PDB file of C-alpha atoms and ligand atoms in Angstrom:
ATOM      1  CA  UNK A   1     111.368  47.682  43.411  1.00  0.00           C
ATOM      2  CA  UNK A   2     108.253  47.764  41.365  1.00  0.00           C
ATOM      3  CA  UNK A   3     107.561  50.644  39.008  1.00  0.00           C
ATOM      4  CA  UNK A   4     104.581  52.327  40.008  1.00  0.00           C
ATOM      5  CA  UNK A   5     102.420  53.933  37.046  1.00  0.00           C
ATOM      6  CA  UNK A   6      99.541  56.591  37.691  1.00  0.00           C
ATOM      7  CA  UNK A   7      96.955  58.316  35.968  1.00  0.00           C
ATOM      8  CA  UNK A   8      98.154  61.797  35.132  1.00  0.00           C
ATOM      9  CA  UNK A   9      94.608  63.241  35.390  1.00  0.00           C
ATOM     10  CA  UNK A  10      92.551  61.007  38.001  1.00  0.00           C
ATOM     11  CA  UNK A  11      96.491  59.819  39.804  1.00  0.00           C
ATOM     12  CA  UNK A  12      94.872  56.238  39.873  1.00  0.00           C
ATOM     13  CA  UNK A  13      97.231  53.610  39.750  1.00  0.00           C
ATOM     14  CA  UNK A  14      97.665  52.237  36.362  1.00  0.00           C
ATOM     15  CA  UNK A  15      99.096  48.940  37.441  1.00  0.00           C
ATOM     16  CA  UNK A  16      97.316  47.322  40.403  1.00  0.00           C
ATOM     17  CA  UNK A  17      98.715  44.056  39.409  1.00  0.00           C
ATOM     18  CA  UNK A  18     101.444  43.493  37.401  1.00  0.00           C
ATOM     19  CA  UNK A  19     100.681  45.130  33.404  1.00  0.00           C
ATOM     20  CA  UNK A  20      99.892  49.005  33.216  1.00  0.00           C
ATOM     21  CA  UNK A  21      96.596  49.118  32.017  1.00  0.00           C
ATOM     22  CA  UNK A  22      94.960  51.002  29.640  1.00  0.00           C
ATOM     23  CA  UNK A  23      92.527  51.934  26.613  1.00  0.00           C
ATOM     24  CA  UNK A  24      93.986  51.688  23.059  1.00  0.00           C
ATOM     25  CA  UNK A  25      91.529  53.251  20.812  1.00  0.00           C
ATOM     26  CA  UNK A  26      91.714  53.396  17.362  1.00  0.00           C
ATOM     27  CA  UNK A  27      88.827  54.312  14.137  1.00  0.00           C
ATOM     28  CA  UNK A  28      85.608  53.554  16.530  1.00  0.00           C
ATOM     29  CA  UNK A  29      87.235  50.247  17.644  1.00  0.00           C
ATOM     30  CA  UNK A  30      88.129  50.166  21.692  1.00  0.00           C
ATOM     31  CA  UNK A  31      89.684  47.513  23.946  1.00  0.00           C
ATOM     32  CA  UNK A  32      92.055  46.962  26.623  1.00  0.00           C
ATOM     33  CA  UNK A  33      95.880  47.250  26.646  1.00  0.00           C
ATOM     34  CA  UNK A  34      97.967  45.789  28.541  1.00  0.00           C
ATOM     35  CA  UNK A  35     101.695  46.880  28.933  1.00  0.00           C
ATOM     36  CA  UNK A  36     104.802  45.981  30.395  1.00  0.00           C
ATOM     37  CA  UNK A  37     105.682  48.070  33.840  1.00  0.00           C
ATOM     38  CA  UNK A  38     109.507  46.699  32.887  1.00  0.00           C
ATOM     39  CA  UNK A  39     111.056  50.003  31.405  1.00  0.00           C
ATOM     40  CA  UNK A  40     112.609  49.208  27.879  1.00  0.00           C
ATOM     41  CA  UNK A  41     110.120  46.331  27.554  1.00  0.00           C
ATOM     42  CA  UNK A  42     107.940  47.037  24.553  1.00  0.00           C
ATOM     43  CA  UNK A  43     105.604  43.421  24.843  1.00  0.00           C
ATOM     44  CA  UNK A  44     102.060  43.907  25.453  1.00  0.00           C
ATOM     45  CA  UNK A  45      98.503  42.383  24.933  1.00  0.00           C
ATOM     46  CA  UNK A  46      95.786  44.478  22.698  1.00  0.00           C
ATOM     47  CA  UNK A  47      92.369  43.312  22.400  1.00  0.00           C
ATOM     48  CA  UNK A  48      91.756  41.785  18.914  1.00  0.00           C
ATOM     49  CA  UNK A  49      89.326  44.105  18.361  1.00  0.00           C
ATOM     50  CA  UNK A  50      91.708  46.752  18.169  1.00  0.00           C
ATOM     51  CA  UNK A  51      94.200  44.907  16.925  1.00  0.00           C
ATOM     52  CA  UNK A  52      92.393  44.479  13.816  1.00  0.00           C
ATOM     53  CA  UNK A  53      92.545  48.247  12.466  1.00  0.00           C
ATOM     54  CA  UNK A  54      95.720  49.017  13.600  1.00  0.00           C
ATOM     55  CA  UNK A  55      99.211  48.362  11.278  1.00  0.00           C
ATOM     56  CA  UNK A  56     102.608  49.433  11.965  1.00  0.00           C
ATOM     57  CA  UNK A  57     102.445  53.136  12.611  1.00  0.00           C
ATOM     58  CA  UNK A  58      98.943  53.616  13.048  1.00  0.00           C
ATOM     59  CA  UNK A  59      98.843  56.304  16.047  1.00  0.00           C
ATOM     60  CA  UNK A  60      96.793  55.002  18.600  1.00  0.00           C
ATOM     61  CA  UNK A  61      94.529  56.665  21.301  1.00  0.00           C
ATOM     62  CA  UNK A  62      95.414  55.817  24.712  1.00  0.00           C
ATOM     63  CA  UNK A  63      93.053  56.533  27.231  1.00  0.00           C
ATOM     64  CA  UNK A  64      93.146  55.845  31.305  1.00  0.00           C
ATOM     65  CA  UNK A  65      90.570  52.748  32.593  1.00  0.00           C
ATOM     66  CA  UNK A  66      89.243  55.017  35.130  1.00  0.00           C
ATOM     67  CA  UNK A  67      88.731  58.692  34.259  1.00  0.00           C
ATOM     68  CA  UNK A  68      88.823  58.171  30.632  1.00  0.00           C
ATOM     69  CA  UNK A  69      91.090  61.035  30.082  1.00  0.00           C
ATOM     70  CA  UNK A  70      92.514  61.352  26.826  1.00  0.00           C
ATOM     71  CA  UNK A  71      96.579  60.755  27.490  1.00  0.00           C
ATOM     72  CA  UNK A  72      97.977  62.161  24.478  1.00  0.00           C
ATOM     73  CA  UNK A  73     100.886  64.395  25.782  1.00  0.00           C
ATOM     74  CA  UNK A  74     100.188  67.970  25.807  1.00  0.00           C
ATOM     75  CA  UNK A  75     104.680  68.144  25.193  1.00  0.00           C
ATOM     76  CA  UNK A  76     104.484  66.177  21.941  1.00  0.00           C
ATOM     77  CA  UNK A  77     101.657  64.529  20.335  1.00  0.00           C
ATOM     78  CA  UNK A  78     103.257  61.505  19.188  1.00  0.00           C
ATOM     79  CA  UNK A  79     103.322  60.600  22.107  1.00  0.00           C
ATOM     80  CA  UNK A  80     101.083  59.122  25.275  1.00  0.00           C
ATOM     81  CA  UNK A  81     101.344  60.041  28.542  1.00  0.00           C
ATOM     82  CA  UNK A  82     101.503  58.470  32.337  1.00  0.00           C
ATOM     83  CA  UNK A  83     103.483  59.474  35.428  1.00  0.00           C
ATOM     84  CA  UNK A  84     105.518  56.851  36.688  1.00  0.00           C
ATOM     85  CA  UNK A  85     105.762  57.103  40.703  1.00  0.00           C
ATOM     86  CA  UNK A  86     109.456  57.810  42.274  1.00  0.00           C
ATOM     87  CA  UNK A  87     110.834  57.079  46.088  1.00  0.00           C
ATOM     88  CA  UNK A  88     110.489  60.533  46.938  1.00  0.00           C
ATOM     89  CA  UNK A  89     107.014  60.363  46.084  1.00  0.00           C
ATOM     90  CA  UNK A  90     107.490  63.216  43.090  1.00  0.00           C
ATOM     91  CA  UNK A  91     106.053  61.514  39.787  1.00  0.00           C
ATOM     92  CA  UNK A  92     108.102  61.695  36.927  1.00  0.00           C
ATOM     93  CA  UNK A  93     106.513  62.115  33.477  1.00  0.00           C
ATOM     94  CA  UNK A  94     107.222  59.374  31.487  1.00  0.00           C
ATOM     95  CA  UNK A  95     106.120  59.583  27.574  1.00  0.00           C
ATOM     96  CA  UNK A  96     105.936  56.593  24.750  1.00  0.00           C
ATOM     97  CA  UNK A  97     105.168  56.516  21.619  1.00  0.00           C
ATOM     98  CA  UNK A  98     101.541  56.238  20.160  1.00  0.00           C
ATOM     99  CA  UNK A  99     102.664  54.787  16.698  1.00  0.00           C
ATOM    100  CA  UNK A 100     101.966  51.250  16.483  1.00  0.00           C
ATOM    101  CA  UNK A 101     106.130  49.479  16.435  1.00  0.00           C
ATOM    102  CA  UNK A 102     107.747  52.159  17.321  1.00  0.00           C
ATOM    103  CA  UNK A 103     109.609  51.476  20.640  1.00  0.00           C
ATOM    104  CA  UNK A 104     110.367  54.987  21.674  1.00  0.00           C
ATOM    105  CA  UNK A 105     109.981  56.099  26.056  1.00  0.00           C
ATOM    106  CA  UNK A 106     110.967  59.119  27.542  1.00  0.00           C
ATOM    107  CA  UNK A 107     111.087  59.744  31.250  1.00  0.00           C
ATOM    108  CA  UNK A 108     111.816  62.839  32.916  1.00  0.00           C
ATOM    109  CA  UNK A 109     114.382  62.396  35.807  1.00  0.00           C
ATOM    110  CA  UNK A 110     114.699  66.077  36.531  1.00  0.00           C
ATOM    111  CA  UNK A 111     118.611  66.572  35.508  1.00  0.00           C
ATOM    112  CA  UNK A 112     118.255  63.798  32.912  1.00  0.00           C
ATOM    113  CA  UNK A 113     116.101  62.198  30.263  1.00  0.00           C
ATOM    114  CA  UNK A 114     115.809  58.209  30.713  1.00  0.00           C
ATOM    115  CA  UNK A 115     115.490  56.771  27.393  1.00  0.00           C
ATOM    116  CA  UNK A 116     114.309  53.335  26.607  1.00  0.00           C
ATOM    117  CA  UNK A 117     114.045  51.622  22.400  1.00  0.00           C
ATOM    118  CA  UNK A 118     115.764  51.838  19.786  1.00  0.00           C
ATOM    119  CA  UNK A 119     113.476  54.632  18.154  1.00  0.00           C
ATOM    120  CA  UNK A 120     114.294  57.316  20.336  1.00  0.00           C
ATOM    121  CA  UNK A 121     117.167  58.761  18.428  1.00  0.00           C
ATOM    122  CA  UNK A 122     114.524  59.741  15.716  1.00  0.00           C
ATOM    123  CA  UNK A 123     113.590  62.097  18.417  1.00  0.00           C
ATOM    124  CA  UNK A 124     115.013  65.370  19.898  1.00  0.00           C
ATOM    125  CA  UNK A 125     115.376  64.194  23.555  1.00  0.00           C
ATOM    126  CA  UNK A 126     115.555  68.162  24.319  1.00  0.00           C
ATOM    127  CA  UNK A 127     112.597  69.220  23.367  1.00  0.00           C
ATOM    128  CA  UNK A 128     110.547  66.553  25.865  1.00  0.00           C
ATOM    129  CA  UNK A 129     110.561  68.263  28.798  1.00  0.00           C
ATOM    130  CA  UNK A 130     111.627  71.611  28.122  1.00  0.00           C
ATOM    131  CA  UNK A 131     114.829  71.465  29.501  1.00  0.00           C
TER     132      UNK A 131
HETATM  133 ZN1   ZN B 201      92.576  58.677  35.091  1.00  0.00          ZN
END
């Protein structure tokens, strides 16, 4: 089944095709991003533009195509934010990390938080979603 990724704010879908898209922003410098809808999968394709001013844990801006809506998480802001689409049509939060290498994803599964890289132990999984 293909993971289904929507705009928080504007609930447009983030990944028409196959990569979520978005905007990585960083020091005046914006492009596209493109990221893996594969959970746990931490490739991805930045504009060189951005990739230029950015270095391993460089915090970057993430930003939705459509609305423009800033996506830093309101729950912790290290972290972007997206809502990943579920069979029973309730979308789940799902939360990654903004610093540049680290491979840290959260996603809230009601009962349980889904975790996904190998940074997320530097993280109190509690916290996330207030559970
Ligand atoms: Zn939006």
């Amino acid at each position: 089944m293909k993971n289904l990724y929507l705009c928080p704010h504007c609930h447009s879908n983030l990944n028409p095709s196959v990569k979520i898209v978005l905007v990585a922003s960083h020091r005046q410098r914006k492009g596209l991003i493109l990221l893996s809808p594969q959970l746990g999968n931490f490739q991805f394709v930045i504009d060189d533009h951005v990739a230029e001013v950015v270095k391993a844990g460089t915090k970057v801006k993430f930003s939705c195509p459509v609305c423009a809506a800033d996506l830093t998480s309101g729950l912790n802001r290290d972290f972007a934010e997206i809502y990943l689409d579920s069979p029973d049509k309730k979308p789940r939060r799902m939360l990654f990390s903004r610093s540049f290498g680290t491979h840290a994803t959260f996603v809230d599964k009601g009962d349980v938080t889904a975790t996904y890289g190998e940074d997320v132990e530097d993280y109190d999984r509690i916290n996330f979603f207030g559970s």
